[in-house]
């Protein structure tokens, strides 16, 4: 069974940093490209970032470019999102997502990040 | 990276069919046959319902179908059931390993 489990969410002050982790299991993690998608409470979905199988290619939405960094460790079956210079508008549930056929076929349960003083 | 345009809400009675539209641009929906659709129940993670415009993942009911014409993609749900009541999001590949979502449509089964 494919499982994606996010961790590392919490309350952080504006301007602060946080690192999300996603533990993958039930599939060959190194064979799949991965993404992060977020959803502000009561709002819609927003694609944030993509990473290739071997980490050679990474891409970001304009809203997080220069502040967030996606990475992965295939030996640990883990995906990460380093978030710096956090703003109130970054408050959201952050989903770790596997992609296949240019669609997001498996989602984690989400990690809540709250940016507030 | 502007969001795709979806109606905020749609509704239908049990057994009826409804269609949710998703309008993008020549840079996303119009350029690629790579629109996907997601169903999200309250408090749950989204679930993939349609990929590559019209393909259904294993386990998704054939009551769900997708299509595209020009810059607009559509999701049709036939034989509406109470459990179909949820939020639905479209998403399109936009090139260079980037994606754009629609704003979401709340489906109410009357």
Short mmCIF file of C-alpha atoms in Angstrom, two decimals:
data_model
loop_
_atom_site.label_atom_id
_atom_site.label_comp_id
_atom_site.label_asym_id
_atom_site.label_seq_id
_atom_site.Cartn_x
_atom_site.Cartn_y
_atom_site.Cartn_z
CA UNK A 1 0.00 0.00 0.00
CA UNK A 2 1.36 3.39 -0.99
CA UNK A 3 1.75 5.69 2.00
CA UNK A 4 3.01 9.25 2.26
CA UNK A 5 3.30 10.66 5.77
CA UNK A 6 4.21 14.29 6.33
CA UNK A 7 5.74 15.63 9.53
CA UNK A 8 7.35 18.80 10.80
CA UNK A 9 4.41 21.17 10.68
CA UNK A 10 3.65 23.61 13.46
CA UNK A 11 3.48 27.22 14.55
CA UNK A 12 6.24 29.56 13.40
CA UNK A 13 6.67 33.32 13.58
CA UNK A 14 6.72 35.49 10.45
CA UNK A 15 10.20 35.46 8.97
CA UNK A 16 10.98 32.12 10.52
CA UNK A 17 11.88 28.76 9.02
CA UNK A 18 10.47 25.26 9.08
CA UNK A 19 11.40 21.97 7.43
CA UNK A 20 8.75 19.51 6.38
CA UNK A 21 9.51 15.84 5.85
CA UNK A 22 7.56 13.17 4.00
CA UNK A 23 8.17 9.49 4.59
CA UNK A 24 7.24 7.31 1.63
CA UNK A 25 6.49 3.60 1.68
CA UNK A 26 4.79 0.94 -0.39
CA UNK A 27 6.45 1.85 -3.68
CA UNK A 28 9.84 2.35 -5.26
CA UNK A 29 10.39 5.93 -4.12
CA UNK A 30 13.43 6.54 -6.33
CA UNK A 31 11.40 5.70 -9.44
CA UNK A 32 8.93 8.55 -9.05
CA UNK A 33 9.03 12.30 -9.33
CA UNK A 34 7.55 14.07 -6.32
CA UNK A 35 5.86 17.35 -5.52
CA UNK A 36 4.55 19.56 -2.75
CA UNK A 37 1.04 21.03 -2.93
CA UNK A 38 -0.54 23.27 -0.30
CA UNK A 39 -4.02 24.33 0.70
CA UNK A 40 -4.78 27.32 2.90
CA UNK A 41 -7.61 26.59 5.36
CA UNK A 42 -10.91 26.77 3.49
CA UNK A 43 -9.16 27.62 0.22
CA UNK A 44 -8.10 25.86 -2.97
CA UNK A 45 -5.08 23.80 -3.94
CA UNK A 46 -1.80 25.36 -5.01
CA UNK A 47 1.07 23.47 -6.63
CA UNK A 48 4.38 24.51 -5.05
CA UNK A 49 7.33 22.46 -6.17
CA UNK A 50 8.60 19.48 -8.21
CA UNK A 51 11.69 17.32 -7.92
CA UNK A 52 12.95 14.76 -10.40
CA UNK A 53 13.87 11.18 -9.51
CA UNK A 54 17.55 11.92 -9.05
CA UNK A 55 17.13 15.50 -7.75
CA UNK A 56 18.76 16.92 -10.87
CA UNK A 57 15.73 19.05 -11.71
CA UNK A 58 13.69 21.16 -9.31
CA UNK A 59 10.97 23.69 -10.08
CA UNK A 60 8.92 26.10 -7.99
CA UNK A 61 5.80 28.20 -8.14
CA UNK A 62 6.53 31.91 -8.28
CA UNK A 63 4.91 32.34 -4.86
CA UNK A 64 7.67 30.36 -3.11
CA UNK A 65 10.64 30.67 -5.46
CA UNK A 66 13.73 31.81 -3.59
CA UNK A 67 12.22 31.01 -0.18
CA UNK A 68 11.42 27.28 -0.34
CA UNK A 69 13.76 24.43 -1.27
CA UNK A 70 12.64 20.94 -2.22
CA UNK A 71 14.96 17.98 -1.75
CA UNK A 72 14.85 14.21 -1.43
CA UNK A 73 16.89 11.33 -0.02
CA UNK A 74 16.18 8.19 -2.01
CA UNK A 75 18.16 6.07 0.44
CA UNK A 76 15.76 7.15 3.20
CA UNK A 77 12.63 7.17 0.99
CA UNK A 78 12.05 10.74 2.09
CA UNK A 79 11.01 14.06 0.57
CA UNK A 80 11.68 17.42 2.20
CA UNK A 81 10.59 21.03 1.95
CA UNK A 82 12.76 23.67 3.58
CA UNK A 83 10.69 26.81 4.08
CA UNK A 84 12.42 30.11 4.89
CA UNK A 85 11.22 33.70 5.27
CA UNK A 86 7.75 32.46 6.09
CA UNK A 87 4.80 34.82 5.75
CA UNK A 88 1.27 34.77 7.12
CA UNK A 89 0.01 33.80 3.66
CA UNK A 90 2.08 30.61 3.82
CA UNK A 91 -0.30 29.28 6.48
CA UNK A 92 -1.70 26.10 4.96
CA UNK A 93 -1.84 22.35 4.92
CA UNK A 94 1.17 21.05 2.99
CA UNK A 95 0.74 17.82 1.04
CA UNK A 96 3.48 15.51 -0.16
CA UNK A 97 2.33 14.18 -3.53
CA UNK A 98 3.55 11.53 -5.95
CA UNK A 99 3.10 12.24 -9.61
CA UNK A 100 2.61 9.89 -12.51
CA UNK A 101 1.33 10.63 -16.00
CA UNK A 102 1.53 14.35 -15.13
CA UNK A 103 -1.11 13.89 -12.43
CA UNK A 104 -0.93 13.56 -8.65
CA UNK A 105 -1.92 9.99 -7.90
CA UNK A 106 -1.09 9.65 -4.20
CA UNK A 107 -1.32 12.28 -1.47
CA UNK A 108 -0.21 12.40 2.12
CA UNK A 109 -2.63 13.44 4.85
CA UNK A 110 -1.10 16.92 5.03
CA UNK A 111 0.94 18.85 7.59
CA UNK A 112 -0.42 22.11 8.97
CA UNK A 113 1.93 25.08 8.99
CA UNK A 114 0.73 28.17 10.83
CA UNK A 115 2.67 31.41 10.45
CA UNK A 116 1.69 33.83 13.17
CA UNK A 117 3.19 36.00 15.86
CA UNK B 1 0.77 30.89 -13.16
CA UNK B 2 -2.82 32.15 -12.90
CA UNK B 3 -5.36 29.72 -11.50
CA UNK B 4 -7.69 27.91 -13.86
CA UNK B 5 -11.31 29.11 -13.74
CA UNK B 6 -13.99 26.83 -12.31
CA UNK B 7 -17.55 27.61 -11.18
CA UNK B 8 -17.62 28.07 -7.42
CA UNK B 9 -20.57 25.77 -7.03
CA UNK B 10 -22.63 23.22 -8.95
CA UNK B 11 -25.57 21.14 -7.88
CA UNK B 12 -27.76 18.29 -9.05
CA UNK B 13 -30.28 15.76 -7.85
CA UNK B 14 -29.52 12.07 -7.32
CA UNK B 15 -29.43 10.23 -10.61
CA UNK B 16 -28.84 13.35 -12.67
CA UNK B 17 -25.67 14.32 -14.53
CA UNK B 18 -23.60 17.43 -13.89
CA UNK B 19 -20.64 18.97 -15.67
CA UNK B 20 -17.92 21.11 -14.13
CA UNK B 21 -15.95 23.33 -16.46
CA UNK B 22 -12.32 24.34 -16.12
CA UNK B 23 -11.02 27.18 -18.29
CA UNK B 24 -7.37 27.89 -18.78
CA UNK B 25 -5.19 29.43 -21.46
CA UNK B 26 -3.12 28.51 -24.49
CA UNK B 27 -0.21 28.03 -22.07
CA UNK B 28 -1.79 25.25 -20.03
CA UNK B 29 -5.11 23.55 -20.82
CA UNK B 30 -4.92 24.50 -24.50
CA UNK B 31 -1.36 23.30 -24.97
CA UNK B 32 -1.43 19.94 -23.26
CA UNK B 33 -3.89 17.06 -22.99
CA UNK B 34 -2.77 16.73 -19.38
CA UNK B 35 -5.69 17.91 -17.29
CA UNK B 36 -6.43 16.01 -14.11
CA UNK B 37 -9.38 16.18 -11.75
CA UNK B 38 -9.47 15.67 -7.98
CA UNK B 39 -12.27 14.99 -5.52
CA UNK B 40 -11.86 16.24 -1.95
CA UNK B 41 -14.20 15.47 0.91
CA UNK B 42 -14.06 17.70 4.02
CA UNK B 43 -10.98 17.06 6.12
CA UNK B 44 -9.55 14.58 3.64
CA UNK B 45 -6.72 14.64 1.13
CA UNK B 46 -7.65 15.07 -2.54
CA UNK B 47 -8.23 11.94 -4.62
CA UNK B 48 -7.29 11.61 -8.28
CA UNK B 49 -10.39 10.97 -10.41
CA UNK B 50 -9.25 11.72 -13.99
CA UNK B 51 -5.82 12.07 -15.56
CA UNK B 52 -4.60 12.90 -19.06
CA UNK B 53 -7.91 14.59 -19.69
CA UNK B 54 -10.13 11.53 -19.83
CA UNK B 55 -8.47 8.50 -18.24
CA UNK B 56 -9.71 6.99 -14.98
CA UNK B 57 -7.37 5.48 -12.40
CA UNK B 58 -8.13 1.95 -11.30
CA UNK B 59 -11.02 1.93 -8.85
CA UNK B 60 -12.65 5.17 -9.97
CA UNK B 61 -16.25 4.75 -11.05
CA UNK B 62 -17.04 5.02 -14.76
CA UNK B 63 -19.68 7.57 -13.78
CA UNK B 64 -16.81 10.05 -13.87
CA UNK B 65 -15.60 11.20 -17.27
CA UNK B 66 -13.40 13.97 -18.61
CA UNK B 67 -13.10 15.87 -21.85
CA UNK B 68 -11.50 18.95 -23.35
CA UNK B 69 -12.26 21.47 -26.04
CA UNK B 70 -9.79 24.23 -26.74
CA UNK B 71 -8.81 25.93 -23.50
CA UNK B 72 -11.65 24.40 -21.50
CA UNK B 73 -11.70 21.01 -19.82
CA UNK B 74 -14.78 19.41 -18.32
CA UNK B 75 -15.61 16.81 -15.70
CA UNK B 76 -18.95 15.05 -16.03
CA UNK B 77 -20.47 12.99 -13.25
CA UNK B 78 -23.43 10.87 -14.31
CA UNK B 79 -25.92 9.11 -12.06
CA UNK B 80 -25.21 11.47 -9.17
CA UNK B 81 -24.99 9.86 -5.77
CA UNK B 82 -24.97 11.37 -2.31
CA UNK B 83 -21.33 10.39 -1.78
CA UNK B 84 -20.32 12.49 -4.81
CA UNK B 85 -20.94 15.62 -2.76
CA UNK B 86 -17.46 17.12 -2.38
CA UNK B 87 -15.12 19.77 -3.72
CA UNK B 88 -13.67 19.15 -7.17
CA UNK B 89 -10.46 20.64 -8.51
CA UNK B 90 -9.04 20.63 -12.00
CA UNK B 91 -5.33 20.83 -12.63
CA UNK B 92 -3.32 21.29 -15.79
CA UNK B 93 0.30 20.72 -16.64
CA UNK B 94 1.72 24.10 -17.67
CA UNK B 95 5.11 23.12 -19.07
CA UNK B 96 8.60 23.05 -17.52
CA UNK B 97 7.42 20.70 -14.76
CA UNK B 98 4.95 23.19 -13.36
CA UNK B 99 1.24 22.74 -12.73
CA UNK B 100 -1.72 25.05 -12.13
CA UNK B 101 -4.93 24.22 -10.24
CA UNK B 102 -8.41 25.57 -10.61
CA UNK B 103 -10.07 27.40 -7.76
CA UNK B 104 -12.33 24.46 -6.99
CA UNK B 105 -16.04 23.73 -7.37
CA UNK B 106 -18.32 22.67 -4.53
CA UNK B 107 -20.75 19.99 -5.68
CA UNK B 108 -24.01 19.77 -3.77
CA UNK B 109 -26.27 16.76 -4.26
CA UNK B 110 -29.78 18.03 -3.61
#
